[in-house]
Short mmCIF file of C-alpha atoms and ligand atoms in Angstrom, two decimals:
data_model
loop_
_atom_site.label_atom_id
_atom_site.label_comp_id
_atom_site.label_asym_id
_atom_site.label_seq_id
_atom_site.Cartn_x
_atom_site.Cartn_y
_atom_site.Cartn_z
CA MET A 1 70.73 -98.82 20.80
CA THR A 2 69.34 -96.22 18.43
CA SER A 3 70.91 -95.75 15.04
CA LYS A 4 72.02 -92.46 13.66
CA LEU A 5 69.04 -92.46 11.39
CA ASP A 6 66.59 -92.84 14.26
CA ASP A 7 68.36 -89.94 15.92
CA ILE A 8 67.96 -87.76 12.91
CA ILE A 9 64.31 -88.61 12.57
CA LYS A 10 63.73 -87.76 16.21
CA GLN A 11 65.45 -84.41 15.72
CA LEU A 12 63.31 -83.70 12.70
CA LYS A 13 60.18 -84.27 14.79
CA GLU A 14 61.46 -81.85 17.42
CA HIS A 15 62.20 -79.23 14.80
CA ARG A 16 58.79 -79.73 13.39
CA SER A 17 57.03 -79.11 16.69
CA ALA A 18 59.29 -76.16 17.42
CA PHE A 19 58.29 -74.78 14.05
CA ASP A 20 54.62 -75.30 14.92
CA ASP A 21 55.01 -73.27 18.10
CA GLU A 22 56.94 -70.51 16.41
CA LEU A 23 54.43 -70.30 13.59
CA ASN A 24 51.61 -70.05 16.12
CA ASN A 25 53.36 -67.13 17.74
CA ALA A 26 54.22 -65.39 14.49
CA GLN A 27 51.91 -62.42 13.93
CA ARG A 28 53.14 -60.44 10.98
CA PRO A 29 53.89 -61.67 7.44
CA GLU A 30 57.57 -60.79 7.94
CA GLU A 31 57.74 -63.17 10.88
CA VAL A 32 56.27 -65.99 8.82
CA GLU A 33 58.76 -65.25 6.08
CA GLY A 34 61.53 -65.28 8.69
CA LEU A 35 60.45 -68.79 9.71
CA ARG A 36 60.50 -69.93 6.13
CA ILE A 37 64.09 -68.76 5.81
CA LYS A 38 65.05 -70.24 9.17
CA TYR A 39 63.76 -73.72 8.30
CA LEU A 40 63.62 -73.99 4.55
CA GLY A 41 66.00 -71.30 3.25
CA ARG A 42 69.25 -72.20 1.52
CA LYS A 43 71.00 -72.46 4.88
CA GLY A 44 67.86 -73.46 6.74
CA ILE A 45 67.60 -76.12 9.45
CA ILE A 46 65.65 -78.64 7.42
CA THR A 47 67.65 -77.95 4.30
CA GLY A 48 70.76 -78.76 6.30
CA TYR A 49 69.50 -82.26 7.00
CA PHE A 50 69.49 -83.07 3.31
CA SER A 51 73.32 -83.18 3.45
CA PHE A 52 73.06 -86.22 5.74
CA LEU A 53 71.81 -88.13 2.76
CA GLY A 54 75.41 -88.33 1.56
CA GLN A 55 76.67 -89.58 4.92
CA ILE A 56 74.42 -92.51 5.78
CA PRO A 57 74.51 -96.06 4.42
CA ALA A 58 72.89 -96.45 1.02
CA ASP A 59 70.13 -98.78 2.26
CA GLU A 60 68.96 -96.14 4.75
CA LYS A 61 68.78 -93.31 2.27
CA PRO A 62 65.25 -93.92 1.02
CA ARG A 63 63.84 -93.80 4.56
CA LEU A 64 65.59 -90.55 5.40
CA GLY A 65 64.70 -89.06 2.02
CA LYS A 66 61.07 -89.86 2.62
CA GLU A 67 61.09 -88.39 6.16
CA LEU A 68 62.82 -85.22 4.99
CA ASN A 69 60.33 -84.72 2.18
CA ILE A 70 57.40 -85.22 4.52
CA VAL A 71 58.69 -82.61 6.98
CA LYS A 72 59.62 -80.19 4.22
CA GLY A 73 56.20 -80.59 2.59
CA TYR A 74 54.48 -80.09 5.94
CA LEU A 75 56.38 -76.86 6.68
CA GLN A 76 55.77 -75.54 3.19
CA SER A 77 52.04 -76.15 3.34
CA LYS A 78 51.75 -74.53 6.81
CA ILE A 79 53.60 -71.45 5.61
CA LYS A 80 51.49 -71.25 2.48
CA GLU A 81 48.29 -71.47 4.52
CA ARG A 82 49.40 -68.53 6.60
CA GLY A 83 50.44 -66.61 3.51
CA ASP A 84 46.99 -67.02 1.93
CA GLY A 85 45.39 -66.09 5.23
CA GLN A 86 47.37 -62.87 5.43
CA LYS A 87 46.10 -61.87 2.03
CA GLY A 88 42.46 -61.70 3.00
CA GLY A 89 41.61 -64.09 5.75
CA LYS A 90 39.35 -66.18 3.56
CA SER A 91 39.41 -67.09 -0.07
CA SER A 92 37.27 -64.87 -2.30
CA LYS A 93 34.87 -67.77 -2.76
CA ASP A 94 34.06 -67.73 0.97
CA LEU A 95 33.57 -63.97 0.83
CA PHE A 96 30.84 -63.98 -1.80
CA ASP A 97 27.77 -62.29 -0.39
CA ALA A 98 24.71 -62.81 -2.54
CA THR A 99 22.78 -60.12 -0.66
CA LEU A 100 25.08 -57.25 -1.65
CA PRO A 101 23.77 -54.99 -4.44
CA GLY A 102 25.38 -55.81 -7.81
CA ILE A 103 27.67 -53.57 -9.79
CA GLU A 104 25.38 -51.71 -12.12
CA PRO A 105 26.78 -51.34 -15.64
CA ARG A 106 26.62 -47.77 -16.87
CA LEU A 107 24.12 -47.58 -19.69
CA GLY A 108 24.71 -45.43 -22.75
CA ARG A 109 22.25 -42.63 -23.47
CA ARG A 110 21.14 -40.66 -26.45
CA HIS A 111 22.88 -37.38 -27.11
CA PRO A 112 20.57 -34.36 -26.67
CA LEU A 113 20.98 -33.58 -30.37
CA SER A 114 19.87 -37.10 -31.26
CA LEU A 115 16.84 -36.73 -29.00
CA VAL A 116 15.80 -33.49 -30.68
CA LEU A 117 16.47 -34.88 -34.16
CA ARG A 118 14.35 -37.90 -33.41
CA ASP A 119 11.42 -35.69 -32.41
CA ILE A 120 11.84 -33.37 -35.39
CA LYS A 121 11.77 -36.35 -37.75
CA GLU A 122 8.67 -37.81 -36.10
CA ILE A 123 6.78 -34.53 -36.36
CA PHE A 124 7.57 -34.01 -40.03
CA LYS A 125 6.79 -37.62 -40.84
CA SER A 126 3.35 -37.07 -39.30
CA LEU A 127 2.97 -34.05 -41.64
CA GLY A 128 3.67 -36.22 -44.69
CA PHE A 129 7.41 -35.58 -45.17
CA VAL A 130 9.97 -38.28 -45.98
CA VAL A 131 13.53 -38.26 -44.65
CA ALA A 132 16.41 -37.94 -47.13
CA THR A 133 20.16 -37.77 -46.56
CA GLY A 134 23.12 -36.39 -48.46
CA PRO A 135 26.92 -36.46 -48.15
CA GLU A 136 28.82 -34.25 -45.70
CA LEU A 137 31.64 -33.93 -48.22
CA GLU A 138 29.80 -32.19 -51.03
CA THR A 139 30.67 -30.91 -54.47
CA ASP A 140 30.91 -27.21 -55.08
CA TYR A 141 28.08 -27.68 -57.57
CA TYR A 142 25.52 -29.00 -55.07
CA ASN A 143 26.61 -26.87 -52.13
CA PHE A 144 26.72 -23.58 -54.05
CA GLU A 145 26.39 -23.54 -57.82
CA ALA A 146 23.04 -25.32 -58.22
CA LEU A 147 21.67 -23.22 -55.36
CA ASN A 148 22.22 -20.10 -57.40
CA LEU A 149 25.48 -19.24 -55.65
CA PRO A 150 27.92 -19.08 -58.56
CA LYS A 151 31.67 -18.80 -57.97
CA ASN A 152 32.59 -15.32 -56.71
CA HIS A 153 29.05 -14.67 -55.46
CA PRO A 154 29.38 -12.47 -52.35
CA ALA A 155 26.90 -14.60 -50.39
CA ARG A 156 29.51 -17.39 -50.40
CA ASP A 157 31.48 -15.35 -47.89
CA LEU A 158 28.86 -16.03 -45.23
CA GLN A 159 29.43 -19.73 -45.65
CA ASP A 160 33.16 -20.19 -45.78
CA THR A 161 34.28 -23.75 -45.15
CA LEU A 162 37.01 -26.30 -45.74
CA TYR A 163 37.77 -26.79 -49.39
CA ILE A 164 39.05 -30.28 -50.16
CA GLY A 165 40.48 -29.42 -53.52
CA GLU A 166 38.90 -27.23 -56.17
CA ASN A 167 35.43 -28.76 -56.27
CA LEU A 168 34.87 -30.54 -52.97
CA VAL A 169 33.77 -28.79 -49.80
CA MET A 170 32.59 -29.79 -46.35
CA ARG A 171 28.95 -28.83 -46.86
CA THR A 172 27.98 -25.54 -45.27
CA HIS A 173 24.28 -26.35 -45.08
CA THR A 174 21.84 -29.17 -45.81
CA SER A 175 20.36 -27.29 -48.79
CA PRO A 176 22.35 -29.36 -51.36
CA VAL A 177 20.02 -32.24 -50.48
CA GLN A 178 17.19 -30.18 -52.02
CA VAL A 179 18.94 -30.33 -55.37
CA ARG A 180 19.92 -33.99 -55.04
CA THR A 181 16.31 -34.89 -54.24
CA MET A 182 14.81 -32.88 -57.10
CA GLU A 183 17.28 -34.39 -59.58
CA LYS A 184 16.09 -37.86 -58.63
CA GLN A 185 12.34 -37.37 -58.71
CA GLN A 186 9.47 -35.31 -60.07
CA PRO A 187 7.03 -33.33 -57.89
CA PRO A 188 5.20 -33.66 -55.61
CA ILE A 189 8.04 -33.58 -53.06
CA ARG A 190 7.78 -33.37 -49.30
CA MET A 191 11.09 -34.17 -47.70
CA ILE A 192 13.27 -33.21 -44.78
CA SER A 193 16.99 -33.84 -44.55
CA PRO A 194 18.76 -33.80 -41.20
CA GLY A 195 22.53 -33.73 -40.97
CA ARG A 196 25.82 -32.23 -39.95
CA VAL A 197 27.21 -29.09 -41.56
CA PHE A 198 30.52 -27.21 -41.37
CA ARG A 199 31.50 -23.56 -41.43
CA ARG A 200 34.49 -21.42 -40.76
CA ASP A 201 33.32 -19.85 -37.52
CA THR A 202 35.08 -18.51 -34.49
CA VAL A 203 34.07 -20.61 -31.51
CA ASP A 204 32.00 -18.93 -28.81
CA ALA A 205 28.95 -19.75 -26.71
CA SER A 206 26.67 -19.82 -29.77
CA HIS A 207 29.05 -20.65 -32.65
CA TYR A 208 30.87 -23.84 -33.44
CA PRO A 209 32.55 -24.88 -36.69
CA THR A 210 30.27 -27.88 -36.98
CA PHE A 211 26.58 -27.98 -36.18
CA HIS A 212 23.35 -29.59 -37.34
CA GLN A 213 20.52 -28.56 -39.59
CA VAL A 214 17.30 -30.02 -40.85
CA GLU A 215 16.41 -29.01 -44.37
CA GLY A 216 12.82 -29.02 -45.58
CA LEU A 217 11.48 -28.96 -49.12
CA CYS A 218 7.98 -29.08 -50.52
CA VAL A 219 7.33 -28.78 -54.26
CA ASP A 220 3.94 -29.20 -55.91
CA GLN A 221 1.39 -27.30 -57.92
CA GLY A 222 0.00 -24.29 -56.09
CA VAL A 223 2.31 -24.37 -53.05
CA SER A 224 2.43 -20.94 -51.37
CA PHE A 225 4.17 -19.00 -48.64
CA ALA A 226 1.06 -19.56 -46.50
CA ASP A 227 1.77 -23.32 -46.61
CA LEU A 228 5.30 -22.64 -45.41
CA ARG A 229 4.04 -20.62 -42.48
CA GLY A 230 1.43 -23.22 -41.67
CA VAL A 231 3.91 -26.09 -41.64
CA ILE A 232 6.50 -24.22 -39.58
CA SER A 233 3.88 -23.16 -37.00
CA ALA A 234 2.43 -26.66 -36.76
CA PHE A 235 5.92 -28.02 -36.31
CA ALA A 236 6.90 -25.50 -33.62
CA ARG A 237 3.72 -26.11 -31.65
CA LYS A 238 4.17 -29.86 -31.74
CA LEU A 239 7.79 -29.65 -30.68
CA LEU A 240 7.66 -26.94 -28.04
CA GLY A 241 4.03 -26.56 -26.98
CA GLU A 242 0.74 -25.09 -28.14
CA ASP A 243 1.39 -21.51 -27.01
CA VAL A 244 4.57 -21.15 -29.05
CA ARG A 245 4.49 -18.44 -31.72
CA ILE A 246 6.60 -17.93 -34.82
CA ARG A 247 7.53 -14.83 -36.77
CA PHE A 248 9.07 -14.30 -40.21
CA ARG A 249 11.46 -11.48 -41.06
CA PRO A 250 12.41 -10.54 -44.61
CA SER A 251 15.87 -11.80 -45.56
CA TYR A 252 17.96 -12.93 -48.49
CA PHE A 253 19.09 -16.32 -49.75
CA PRO A 254 20.09 -16.84 -53.38
CA PHE A 255 18.12 -20.09 -53.60
CA THR A 256 14.79 -18.75 -52.31
CA GLU A 257 12.72 -15.80 -53.48
CA PRO A 258 11.18 -14.24 -51.49
CA SER A 259 13.31 -15.22 -48.50
CA ALA A 260 12.78 -14.93 -44.79
CA GLU A 261 14.37 -15.77 -41.51
CA TYR A 262 12.07 -17.15 -38.89
CA ASP A 263 12.10 -17.06 -35.11
CA ILE A 264 10.33 -19.05 -32.42
CA SER A 265 9.09 -17.33 -29.29
CA CYS A 266 11.35 -18.12 -26.35
CA THR A 267 9.92 -20.95 -24.29
CA ASN A 268 12.38 -20.31 -21.52
CA CYS A 269 10.78 -17.01 -20.49
CA GLY A 270 7.44 -17.09 -22.33
CA ALA A 271 8.83 -14.48 -24.78
CA LYS A 272 9.35 -11.93 -21.99
CA GLY A 273 13.08 -11.73 -22.57
CA CYS A 274 15.77 -13.72 -20.76
CA ARG A 275 19.36 -14.90 -20.98
CA VAL A 276 18.54 -17.68 -23.47
CA CYS A 277 16.88 -15.30 -25.97
CA LYS A 278 19.26 -12.48 -25.07
CA GLY A 279 16.38 -10.33 -23.92
CA SER A 280 14.50 -10.27 -27.24
CA GLY A 281 11.85 -12.89 -26.50
CA TRP A 282 12.64 -14.62 -29.81
CA LEU A 283 15.07 -17.30 -30.96
CA GLU A 284 16.40 -17.32 -34.50
CA ILE A 285 15.98 -20.75 -35.97
CA SER A 286 17.11 -20.33 -39.59
CA GLY A 287 16.06 -19.28 -43.08
CA ALA A 288 13.20 -20.16 -45.37
CA GLY A 289 11.46 -19.01 -48.52
CA MET A 290 9.94 -19.94 -51.86
CA VAL A 291 12.26 -22.01 -54.06
CA ASN A 292 13.95 -19.70 -56.55
CA PRO A 293 13.01 -20.55 -60.19
CA ALA A 294 16.77 -20.45 -60.90
CA VAL A 295 17.12 -23.60 -58.76
CA PHE A 296 14.24 -25.30 -60.60
CA LYS A 297 16.08 -24.54 -63.81
CA HIS A 298 19.15 -26.49 -62.62
CA VAL A 299 17.05 -29.60 -61.99
CA GLY A 300 14.83 -29.21 -65.04
CA TYR A 301 11.54 -28.44 -63.28
CA ASP A 302 8.97 -26.26 -65.03
CA SER A 303 8.69 -23.21 -62.77
CA GLU A 304 5.48 -22.14 -64.54
CA LYS A 305 3.83 -25.33 -63.37
CA TYR A 306 5.41 -25.90 -59.93
CA THR A 307 6.14 -23.80 -56.92
CA GLY A 308 7.76 -24.85 -53.67
CA TYR A 309 9.01 -23.72 -50.33
CA ALA A 310 12.21 -24.62 -48.54
CA PHE A 311 13.36 -24.07 -44.99
CA GLY A 312 16.31 -24.84 -42.80
CA MET A 313 16.52 -25.13 -39.06
CA GLY A 314 19.38 -25.14 -36.63
CA VAL A 315 19.08 -28.27 -34.52
CA ASP A 316 21.66 -27.16 -31.96
CA ARG A 317 19.68 -24.00 -31.23
CA ILE A 318 16.49 -25.93 -30.79
CA ALA A 319 18.25 -28.36 -28.44
CA MET A 320 19.69 -25.45 -26.47
CA LEU A 321 16.26 -23.88 -26.21
CA ARG A 322 14.60 -27.08 -25.17
CA TYR A 323 17.16 -28.12 -22.55
CA GLN A 324 18.16 -24.59 -21.49
CA ILE A 325 21.76 -25.05 -22.55
CA SER A 326 23.54 -21.73 -22.65
CA ASP A 327 26.78 -22.80 -24.37
CA ILE A 328 26.87 -24.74 -27.65
CA ARG A 329 30.36 -26.09 -26.95
CA ILE A 330 29.12 -28.51 -24.35
CA LEU A 331 27.25 -30.39 -27.09
CA TYR A 332 30.56 -31.36 -28.66
CA GLU A 333 32.84 -32.03 -25.71
CA ASN A 334 31.69 -35.55 -24.85
CA ASP A 335 31.65 -34.72 -21.16
CA VAL A 336 29.88 -37.65 -19.51
CA ARG A 337 28.78 -35.49 -16.57
CA PHE A 338 26.73 -33.45 -19.03
CA LEU A 339 25.59 -36.30 -21.28
CA GLN A 340 24.31 -38.55 -18.51
CA GLN A 341 21.64 -36.00 -17.62
CA PHE A 342 19.59 -36.91 -20.69
N1 LIG B 401 20.63 -23.03 -46.06
C1 LIG B 401 20.36 -21.81 -45.36
C2 LIG B 401 21.42 -21.61 -44.29
O1 LIG B 401 22.05 -22.52 -43.90
C3 LIG B 401 19.00 -21.84 -44.69
C4 LIG B 401 17.88 -21.94 -45.69
C5 LIG B 401 17.38 -23.18 -46.03
C6 LIG B 401 17.34 -20.81 -46.22
C7 LIG B 401 16.34 -23.26 -46.94
C8 LIG B 401 16.30 -20.87 -47.14
C9 LIG B 401 15.81 -22.12 -47.47
O2 LIG B 401 21.62 -20.52 -43.82
#
């Protein structure tokens, strides 16, 4: 005669094989979940058997408990297997394919302005110039006053900027570094100073309220305008090619006398006239001239003994010329589609 316990254990085995069949037939994840509820849910078949534990003699409990736990564990592991399978068939470890190309990290690149600046610095270094820097937040004295632009001078209007209080301005040009350099040392001086400058400008394709300049200064005995021309031409040829030409036009800056603006022949069209040079064949780079004795006076140089030339250049314009960029704004928008071309 079989005991009640043997009966129960037999039933459990039947349920277990029924479960196996049903799980084999189950296709979709919902069906597997349905089986879980049917057998192991709160009112599930196997769960129901746990209530027998209270109805059988105490000495039989451990045996039934053990059987129930084995069946429950079996069902759980089968359902879990199927669950994992549904999620991807195989574990990600099995899916690793060493022959697939790797994920290439995107490398950073230099900004076109940095590329041009690097070349400008190299060329001037090869001509015997050192590189100096100065602050972007500058005093009124260095940005204007010492450059012979006293308060209320009309030429200040061309270089309006942000005033941070009475005597501090966002520098409008790199020329203050001329003064800072001359204050620190005696001639001979051959220095360039690259950096960012700020002006009140209405934004358009060729104007932006911040841009970059490279300042140049040479002070020694017997320095002439011919030296200025020579250095600028040598520089332009090295940067843009041997057939590049330069031209000087008379102009005015309070800190140079005489003053000029200088242009480089358009390399985009071979100076024939195109969109980049707006049909003129020439690109304005910036100003230059012989250092005004009034500036020497501010730094205590003897203008009877020394002469010097100074020049500025717009880095953004040179970059635009070199890379045929027709809108300055793109240099400041951090658009990766543009930047990754360099
Ligand atoms: N600082 C002038 C400007 O920004 C350019 C310049 C530099 C002119 C040096 C003469 C000498 O417009």
